[in-house]
Backbone as ProteinMPNN parsed JSONL, in Angstrom:
{"seq_chain_A": "MDETTRQLRAQSRKIIHEIWVKLKKGEPLEGEYKTIGKALSEHKEYHNVWEFADVIDGADYEIDGTNPFLHIILHSTVKNQIASNNPKEVRETFQRLQSKGLSKHEAEHVIGRAVAFEIFNITKNKEPFNKKRFLKELKKAKDSISKE", "coords_chain_A": {"N_chain_A": [[0.779, -1.146, 0.024], [0.492, 2.261, -0.692], [2.17, 5.458, 0.615], [0.19, 7.542, 0.466], [-1.923, 6.332, 0.529], [-2.309, 4.928, 2.58], [-2.154, 6.956, 4.69], [-4.592, 8.233, 4.015], [-6.519, 6.456, 4.888], [-5.788, 6.082, 7.039], [-6.385, 9.24, 8.212], [-9.351, 8.999, 7.635], [-10.255, 6.968, 9.379], [-10.199, 8.722, 11.925], [-11.7, 10.524, 11.758], [-14.029, 8.824, 11.797], [-13.766, 8.138, 14.234], [-14.271, 10.532, 15.852], [-17.369, 11.108, 14.741], [-18.112, 8.945, 16.436], [-17.752, 9.589, 18.769], [-19.197, 12.297, 19.001], [-21.899, 10.711, 18.363], [-22.136, 9.035, 20.512], [-22.249, 11.235, 22.706], [-24.662, 12.23, 22.472], [-24.781, 14.311, 20.525], [-25.522, 16.538, 17.947], [-25.574, 15.376, 14.39], [-24.588, 15.883, 10.984], [-25.434, 16.605, 7.498], [-22.971, 14.33, 5.693], [-21.974, 13.741, 8.109], [-24.007, 12.882, 9.84], [-25.231, 10.394, 8.105], [-23.198, 8.695, 7.975], [-23.069, 8.356, 11.097], [-25.554, 7.663, 11.562], [-25.056, 4.75, 10.071], [-23.044, 3.976, 12.025], [-24.148, 3.458, 14.054], [-25.423, 1.209, 13.552], [-24.548, -1.157, 13.617], [-23.762, -2.731, 15.606], [-21.655, -4.648, 16.46], [-19.329, -3.576, 16.026], [-18.396, -1.689, 17.593], [-16.888, -1.38, 19.603], [-14.42, -1.038, 17.586], [-14.99, 1.315, 16.846], [-14.593, 2.846, 19.168], [-11.819, 2.972, 19.079], [-10.877, 3.628, 16.862], [-9.207, 6.139, 16.301], [-6.617, 5.396, 16.822], [-6.04, 3.432, 15.3], [-4.324, 2.955, 12.492], [-3.699, 3.502, 9.437], [-3.229, 0.925, 8.269], [-4.222, -2.36, 7.358], [-7.027, -3.635, 8.125], [-9.206, -5.973, 9.587], [-11.938, -7.903, 10.455], [-12.86, -10.925, 11.195], [-12.711, -11.326, 8.362], [-14.119, -9.253, 7.138], [-13.557, -5.487, 6.949], [-13.783, -3.429, 8.634], [-14.489, -0.758, 8.272], [-14.351, 0.106, 5.897], [-16.961, -1.375, 5.208], [-18.696, 0.094, 6.208], [-18.159, 2.823, 4.998], [-19.076, 2.034, 3.137], [-22.195, 1.499, 3.473], [-22.532, 3.772, 4.046], [-22.383, 5.16, 1.837], [-24.749, 3.708, -0.169], [-26.44, 4.67, 1.522], [-26.764, 7.394, 1.181], [-26.841, 7.393, -1.626], [-29.522, 6.378, -2.106], [-31.048, 8.484, -0.545], [-30.408, 10.435, -2.201], [-31.437, 9.629, -4.691], [-29.641, 9.221, -6.439], [-27.6, 7.508, -8.634], [-31.055, 6.602, -10.056], [-31.733, 4.056, -10.02], [-30.567, 2.978, -7.977], [-32.187, 3.121, -5.789], [-34.97, 2.29, -6.57], [-34.251, -0.635, -6.908], [-33.514, -0.846, -4.069], [-35.948, -0.744, -2.939], [-37.425, -3.073, -4.359], [-35.928, -4.947, -3.35], [-36.62, -4.845, -0.7], [-39.232, -5.485, -1.013], [-39.28, -8.213, -1.425], [-38.689, -9.296, 0.883], [-36.552, -8.463, 2.103], [-34.51, -6.897, 4.617], [-34.515, -3.365, 5.458], [-31.339, -3.344, 6.008], [-30.303, -5.676, 4.96], [-30.66, -4.946, 2.402], [-29.041, -2.4, 1.816], [-26.898, -3.959, 1.717], [-27.168, -5.761, -0.303], [-27.071, -4.133, -2.198], [-24.702, -2.726, -1.665], [-22.809, -4.488, -3.003], [-22.762, -3.91, -5.624], [-21.33, -1.29, -5.364], [-19.023, -1.763, -3.886], [-17.738, -2.97, -6.118], [-17.428, -1.65, -8.043], [-16.207, 0.98, -6.886], [-13.848, -0.516, -6.02], [-12.291, -1.247, -9.126], [-12.598, 1.769, -9.626], [-10.428, 2.616, -7.675], [-8.571, 0.616, -7.444], [-7.815, 0.18, -10.424], [-7.622, 2.382, -11.327], [-9.819, 3.624, -13.177], [-12.558, 6.001, -14.173], [-15.333, 6.356, -12.611], [-18.271, 4.576, -13.896], [-21.088, 4.726, -14.647], [-22.599, 2.759, -16.659], [-21.343, 0.014, -16.425], [-21.482, -0.215, -13.264], [-24.531, -0.203, -12.966], [-24.836, -2.741, -14.446], [-23.738, -4.339, -12.34], [-25.255, -4.152, -10.019], [-27.659, -5.242, -11.195], [-26.95, -7.895, -11.252], [-26.074, -8.451, -8.517], [-29.11, -8.105, -7.654], [-30.487, -10.031, -9.034], [-28.94, -12.085, -7.756], [-30.36, -12.609, -5.512], [-32.874, -12.809, -6.505], [-32.911, -15.67, -7.247], [-32.009, -17.237, -4.476]], "CA_chain_A": [[0.305, 0.136, 0.011], [1.035, 3.197, -0.946], [1.924, 6.091, 1.826], [-0.997, 8.047, 0.612], [-3.47, 5.426, 0.628], [-2.213, 4.741, 4.355], [-2.477, 8.224, 5.064], [-6.437, 8.693, 3.669], [-7.347, 5.85, 5.714], [-6.096, 6.859, 8.696], [-7.514, 10.126, 8.595], [-11.102, 8.509, 7.254], [-10.482, 6.117, 10.732], [-10.12, 9.384, 12.391], [-13.22, 10.996, 11.379], [-14.926, 8.182, 12.036], [-13.676, 7.953, 15.617], [-15.101, 11.78, 15.748], [-18.409, 11.037, 14.723], [-18.413, 8.139, 17.301], [-17.65, 10.346, 19.836], [-20.343, 12.525, 18.727], [-23.187, 10.075, 18.762], [-22.486, 8.703, 21.998], [-22.471, 12.143, 23.191], [-25.875, 12.453, 22.219], [-24.394, 15.559, 19.485], [-26.157, 16.438, 16.351], [-24.568, 14.997, 13.546], [-25.517, 16.792, 9.87], [-24.782, 15.805, 6.417], [-22.855, 13.574, 5.496], [-21.46, 12.473, 9.174], [-25.301, 12.171, 10.355], [-25.244, 9.244, 7.259], [-21.889, 7.95, 8.867], [-23.329, 7.992, 12.263], [-26.554, 6.247, 11.261], [-24.426, 3.453, 9.809], [-22.177, 3.354, 12.637], [-24.684, 2.864, 15.416], [-26.389, 0.141, 13.026], [-23.465, -2.127, 13.624], [-23.265, -3.101, 17.62], [-20.673, -5.356, 16.3], [-18.199, -3.227, 15.565], [-18.613, -0.535, 18.333], [-15.809, -1.929, 19.668], [-13.723, -0.75, 16.725], [-15.196, 2.786, 16.546], [-14.041, 3.553, 20.292], [-10.506, 2.881, 19.206], [-10.625, 4.427, 15.473], [-8.394, 7.244, 15.842], [-5.549, 4.998, 17.286], [-5.813, 2.126, 14.322], [-3.577, 3.949, 11.373], [-3.679, 3.308, 7.799], [-2.79, -0.385, 7.875], [-5.142, -3.308, 6.928], [-7.597, -4.241, 9.499], [-9.98, -6.733, 9.48], [-12.305, -8.551, 11.727], [-13.513, -11.856, 10.353], [-12.761, -11.312, 6.802], [-14.648, -7.754, 6.734], [-12.905, -4.576, 7.049], [-15.6, -2.465, 9.486], [-14.203, 0.725, 8.33], [-14.98, 0.143, 4.461], [-18.346, -1.562, 5.603], [-19.548, 1.68, 6.89], [-18.516, 3.306, 4.134], [-20.297, 1.153, 1.904], [-23.25, 1.701, 4.102], [-23.148, 5.041, 4.122], [-22.839, 5.441, 0.383], [-25.823, 3.27, -0.652], [-27.662, 5.355, 1.722], [-26.907, 8.826, 0.217], [-27.5, 6.916, -3.141], [-30.743, 6.212, -1.835], [-31.425, 9.444, -0.226], [-30.551, 11.214, -3.389], [-32.569, 9.131, -5.826], [-28.715, 9.044, -7.851], [-28.646, 6.958, -9.585], [-32.057, 6.483, -9.709], [-31.848, 2.768, -9.94], [-30.601, 2.134, -6.495], [-33.794, 3.491, -4.946], [-35.61, 1.147, -7.5], [-33.754, -2.022, -6.475], [-33.885, -0.976, -2.677], [-37.816, -0.832, -2.854], [-37.7, -4.179, -4.855], [-35.32, -5.899, -2.682], [-37.494, -4.664, 0.445], [-40.693, -5.741, -1.818], [-38.724, -9.549, -1.494], [-38.63, -9.706, 2.059], [-35.273, -8.003, 2.898], [-35.016, -5.998, 5.707], [-32.961, -2.493, 4.874], [-30.293, -3.563, 6.329], [-29.741, -6.874, 4.265], [-30.883, -4.913, 1.002], [-27.655, -2.277, 1.387], [-25.64, -5.061, 1.754], [-26.94, -6.491, -1.328], [-26.461, -3.026, -2.993], [-23.28, -2.245, -1.526], [-21.796, -5.443, -3.437], [-22.429, -3.309, -6.411], [-20.991, -0.607, -5.219], [-17.856, -2.503, -3.937], [-17.304, -3.8, -7.105], [-17.013, 0.26, -8.8], [-14.937, 1.594, -5.667], [-12.61, -1.476, -6.396], [-12.468, -0.584, -10.303], [-11.94, 3.232, -9.835], [-9.31, 2.639, -7.041], [-7.353, 0.364, -8.296], [-7.278, 0.187, -12.448], [-7.331, 4.16, -11.893], [-10.446, 3.905, -13.793], [-13.386, 6.694, -13.372], [-17.257, 6.024, -12.366], [-19.127, 4.123, -14.994], [-22.654, 3.58, -14.546], [-23.258, 1.125, -16.865], [-20.722, -1.268, -15.375], [-22.5, 0.254, -12.112], [-25.635, -0.584, -13.033], [-24.587, -3.956, -14.739], [-23.439, -5.277, -11.341], [-26.264, -3.736, -9.263], [-28.432, -6.183, -11.497], [-26.474, -8.862, -10.973], [-26.447, -8.236, -7.279], [-30.547, -8.366, -7.047], [-30.824, -11.128, -9.396], [-28.555, -13.236, -6.931], [-31.504, -12.593, -4.592], [-34.21, -13.465, -6.677], [-32.4, -16.816, -7.431], [-31.582, -17.415, -3.496]], "C_chain_A": [[1.009, 1.208, -0.026], [1.014, 4.37, 0.367], [0.832, 6.936, 1.827], [-2.265, 7.977, 0.711], [-3.882, 5.21, 2.246], [-2.782, 6.086, 4.913], [-3.646, 8.693, 5.196], [-7.069, 7.693, 4.721], [-7.053, 6.024, 7.406], [-6.473, 7.935, 8.927], [-9.146, 9.982, 8.285], [-10.97, 7.97, 8.938], [-10.644, 7.08, 12.061], [-11.421, 10.134, 12.811], [-13.834, 10.078, 11.902], [-15.237, 7.859, 14.089], [-14.481, 9.656, 16.078], [-16.967, 11.61, 15.899], [-18.636, 9.864, 15.566], [-18.765, 8.658, 18.094], [-18.759, 11.266, 20.3], [-21.609, 12.187, 19.276], [-23.174, 9.651, 20.081], [-22.604, 9.467, 23.035], [-23.649, 12.426, 23.305], [-25.921, 13.83, 21.302], [-25.137, 15.553, 18.394], [-25.318, 16.575, 15.322], [-25.217, 15.665, 12.019], [-24.653, 16.697, 8.913], [-23.978, 14.305, 6.444], [-22.104, 12.61, 6.852], [-22.862, 12.392, 10.142], [-25.485, 10.443, 9.509], [-24.226, 8.313, 7.894], [-22.314, 7.432, 10.111], [-24.425, 7.227, 12.678], [-25.974, 4.502, 11.294], [-23.602, 3.005, 10.933], [-22.756, 2.61, 13.791], [-25.386, 1.544, 14.858], [-25.348, -1.038, 13.123], [-22.749, -2.369, 15.036], [-21.783, -3.813, 16.876], [-19.241, -4.897, 16.201], [-17.44, -2.069, 16.594], [-17.243, -0.225, 19.44], [-14.571, -0.753, 19.091], [-13.567, 0.731, 16.577], [-14.627, 3.728, 17.706], [-12.838, 4.135, 20.09], [-9.945, 3.368, 17.584], [-9.698, 5.249, 15.023], [-7.257, 7.171, 15.955], [-4.895, 3.942, 15.942], [-5.166, 3.452, 13.469], [-3.855, 3.138, 10.573], [-3.669, 1.909, 7.061], [-3.937, -1.036, 7.686], [-5.522, -3.306, 7.807], [-9.004, -4.935, 8.846], [-10.515, -7.652, 10.675], [-13.231, -9.68, 11.183], [-13.988, -12.256, 8.993], [-13.472, -9.728, 6.084], [-13.74, -6.55, 7.628], [-13.887, -3.203, 7.504], [-15.221, -1.239, 8.992], [-15.015, 0.988, 6.517], [-16.396, -0.547, 4.098], [-19.316, -0.384, 5.82], [-19.647, 2.659, 5.808], [-19.355, 2.887, 2.656], [-21.654, 1.906, 2.412], [-23.705, 3.293, 3.602], [-23.058, 5.723, 2.26], [-24.259, 4.878, -0.169], [-26.696, 4.293, 0.344], [-28.031, 7.039, 1.361], [-27.287, 8.655, -0.833], [-28.894, 7.164, -2.857], [-31.324, 7.445, -1.293], [-31.268, 10.214, -1.43], [-31.495, 11.063, -4.506], [-31.15, 9.08, -7.387], [-27.997, 8.13, -7.631], [-29.935, 6.268, -9.143], [-32.174, 4.998, -9.493], [-31.491, 2.108, -8.558], [-31.26, 2.351, -6.07], [-34.296, 2.336, -5.6], [-35.347, -0.343, -6.791], [-33.686, -2.005, -4.941], [-35.097, -1.001, -2.672], [-37.662, -2.27, -3.329], [-37.288, -5.192, -3.794], [-36.187, -5.741, -1.242], [-38.757, -5.682, -0.177], [-39.996, -7.897, -1.098], [-38.614, -9.767, 0.295], [-37.42, -9.377, 2.607], [-35.396, -6.637, 3.496], [-34.027, -4.547, 4.853], [-31.518, -2.489, 5.03], [-29.574, -4.279, 5.107], [-30.147, -6.289, 2.65], [-29.93, -3.603, 0.64], [-26.522, -3.245, 1.283], [-25.727, -5.658, 0.216], [-26.336, -5.58, -2.856], [-25.438, -2.581, -3.054], [-22.282, -3.72, -2.441], [-21.367, -4.594, -4.889], [-21.379, -1.894, -6.249], [-19.391, -0.706, -4.818], [-16.914, -2.563, -5.064], [-16.612, -2.494, -7.671], [-16.069, 0.807, -7.74], [-13.752, 0.696, -6.286], [-12.161, -1.228, -8.056], [-11.899, 0.514, -10.583], [-10.645, 3.304, -8.934], [-7.998, 1.735, -7.484], [-6.933, -0.01, -9.511], [-7.463, 1.557, -12.335], [-8.343, 4.364, -12.715], [-11.749, 5.225, -13.093], [-15.246, 5.547, -13.271], [-17.669, 5.429, -13.434], [-20.228, 3.337, -14.702], [-22.844, 2.732, -15.329], [-22.56, -0.367, -16.059], [-21.317, -1.413, -13.806], [-23.838, -0.82, -12.048], [-26.125, -2.077, -13.392], [-24.612, -4.574, -12.924], [-24.662, -4.933, -9.948], [-27.321, -4.531, -9.684], [-28.025, -7.345, -11.232], [-26.792, -9.179, -9.749], [-27.922, -8.607, -6.792], [-31.165, -9.586, -7.525], [-30.337, -11.888, -8.506], [-29.721, -13.446, -5.864], [-32.955, -13.564, -5.133], [-34.328, -14.795, -7.135], [-31.827, -17.64, -6.061], [-32.713, -18.349, -3.382]], "O_chain_A": [[2.107, 1.248, 0.53], [0.045, 4.334, 1.126], [0.344, 7.227, 2.919], [-3.227, 8.731, 0.862], [-4.933, 5.252, 2.886], [-3.84, 6.137, 5.54], [-3.981, 9.416, 6.135], [-8.05, 8.054, 5.372], [-7.718, 6.069, 8.441], [-7.072, 7.977, 10.001], [-9.995, 10.782, 8.678], [-11.625, 8.62, 9.753], [-11.076, 6.604, 13.111], [-11.959, 10.257, 13.911], [-14.467, 10.553, 12.845], [-16.189, 7.575, 14.816], [-15.459, 9.522, 16.815], [-17.65, 11.909, 16.879], [-19.83, 9.614, 15.401], [-19.931, 8.534, 18.471], [-19.251, 11.256, 21.428], [-22.28, 12.767, 20.13], [-24.148, 9.873, 20.8], [-22.928, 9.021, 24.136], [-23.917, 12.981, 24.37], [-26.978, 14.461, 21.292], [-25.405, 14.471, 17.871], [-24.508, 17.489, 15.169], [-26.42, 15.926, 12.031], [-23.433, 16.681, 9.076], [-24.35, 13.342, 7.115], [-21.778, 11.423, 6.835], [-22.737, 11.807, 11.218], [-25.804, 9.453, 10.168], [-24.558, 7.195, 8.289], [-22.073, 6.256, 10.384], [-24.501, 6.445, 13.626], [-26.227, 3.536, 12.013], [-23.351, 1.801, 10.999], [-22.3, 1.628, 14.376], [-25.917, 0.806, 15.688], [-25.66, -1.984, 12.399], [-21.581, -2.229, 15.397], [-20.802, -3.072, 16.934], [-18.233, -5.601, 16.268], [-16.285, -1.659, 16.474], [-16.81, 0.837, 19.887], [-13.985, 0.088, 19.773], [-12.531, 1.336, 16.303], [-14.277, 4.898, 17.547], [-12.504, 5.241, 20.514], [-8.757, 3.423, 17.265], [-9.297, 5.314, 13.861], [-6.505, 8.075, 15.59], [-3.71, 3.738, 15.677], [-5.418, 4.635, 13.7], [-4.266, 2.023, 10.892], [-3.929, 1.66, 5.884], [-4.916, -0.305, 7.835], [-4.761, -3.024, 8.733], [-9.661, -4.525, 7.889], [-9.828, -8.065, 11.609], [-14.333, -9.359, 10.738], [-14.901, -12.952, 8.549], [-13.355, -9.276, 4.945], [-13.336, -6.733, 8.777], [-14.464, -2.334, 6.85], [-15.937, -0.395, 9.531], [-15.888, 1.771, 6.144], [-16.938, -0.392, 3.003], [-20.502, -0.207, 5.545], [-20.68, 3.271, 5.538], [-19.921, 3.349, 1.665], [-22.115, 2.842, 1.758], [-24.702, 3.771, 3.061], [-23.712, 6.645, 1.774], [-24.96, 5.757, -0.669], [-27.728, 4.726, -0.168], [-29.097, 7.651, 1.301], [-28.053, 9.482, -1.327], [-29.44, 8.146, -3.36], [-32.483, 7.497, -1.704], [-32.326, 10.781, -1.702], [-32.14, 11.926, -5.1], [-31.332, 8.981, -8.6], [-27.68, 7.832, -6.479], [-30.009, 5.536, -8.157], [-32.908, 4.749, -8.537], [-31.941, 1.054, -8.109], [-31.37, 1.384, -5.317], [-33.978, 1.269, -5.075], [-36.221, -1.006, -6.232], [-33.79, -3.111, -4.409], [-35.267, -1.873, -1.82], [-37.835, -2.949, -2.317], [-38.027, -6.088, -3.385], [-36.372, -6.827, -0.693], [-39.048, -6.685, 0.476], [-40.672, -8.516, -0.276], [-38.365, -10.934, 0.594], [-37.118, -9.973, 3.641], [-36.036, -5.646, 3.142], [-33.167, -4.661, 3.979], [-30.69, -1.837, 4.393], [-28.65, -3.825, 4.434], [-29.981, -7.066, 1.71], [-29.796, -3.403, -0.567], [-25.416, -3.103, 0.762], [-24.727, -5.98, -0.426], [-25.703, -5.886, -3.867], [-24.974, -2.061, -4.069], [-21.055, -3.735, -2.351], [-20.215, -4.506, -5.313], [-20.677, -1.609, -7.219], [-18.574, 0.082, -5.295], [-15.709, -2.314, -5.058], [-15.389, -2.361, -7.724], [-14.938, 1.035, -8.168], [-12.845, 1.188, -6.958], [-11.039, -0.755, -7.872], [-10.994, 0.64, -11.409], [-9.743, 4.022, -9.366], [-6.846, 2.069, -7.758], [-5.814, -0.483, -9.707], [-7.476, 2.095, -13.442], [-8.139, 5.413, -13.326], [-11.891, 5.4, -11.882], [-15.821, 4.557, -13.722], [-17.184, 6.102, -14.343], [-20.442, 2.133, -14.555], [-23.324, 1.7, -14.859], [-23.04, -1.317, -15.441], [-21.557, -2.491, -13.262], [-24.05, -1.821, -11.364], [-27.162, -2.621, -13.013], [-25.576, -5.197, -12.479], [-24.698, -5.688, -8.977], [-28.141, -4.745, -8.792], [-28.957, -8.065, -10.874], [-27.649, -10.044, -9.567], [-28.084, -9.269, -5.767], [-32.046, -10.195, -6.918], [-31.2, -12.685, -8.135], [-29.899, -14.585, -5.43], [-33.669, -14.429, -4.625], [-35.428, -15.261, -7.431], [-31.198, -18.667, -6.314], [-32.871, -19.004, -2.352]]}, "name": "protein", "num_of_chains": 1, "seq": "MDETTRQLRAQSRKIIHEIWVKLKKGEPLEGEYKTIGKALSEHKEYHNVWEFADVIDGADYEIDGTNPFLHIILHSTVKNQIASNNPKEVRETFQRLQSKGLSKHEAEHVIGRAVAFEIFNITKNKEPFNKKRFLKELKKAKDSISKE"}
């Protein structure tokens, strides 16, 4: 991992810790911080991680094969896409998944698969956001639920 990536990870973890501290104190959160705070509170299994997020540097960090920081970023991204209806297919997919019996949280996970795939292509392959590719992955993720 390059130094820039490590520094960005460390900084984002400090921000997550700041949000967590405010959330615990009952302080108001706004904008993106409010969305991240909601995602943090929904993941009780990681609450101890948020307590120490400011001292976990930018190194790789996983619990049972999941990076809790990336997991929260994916939830936050999906929540923002649903709220802004951009792209509109995300909200449509979210509603369809819920109509099939998935909880809001489970539906966010399904959509998060497509978001993660796109983030991977953007960061690892240095490619710009590709809406067509994203929507194809979104459909694959949604269809995988239909067949389960």
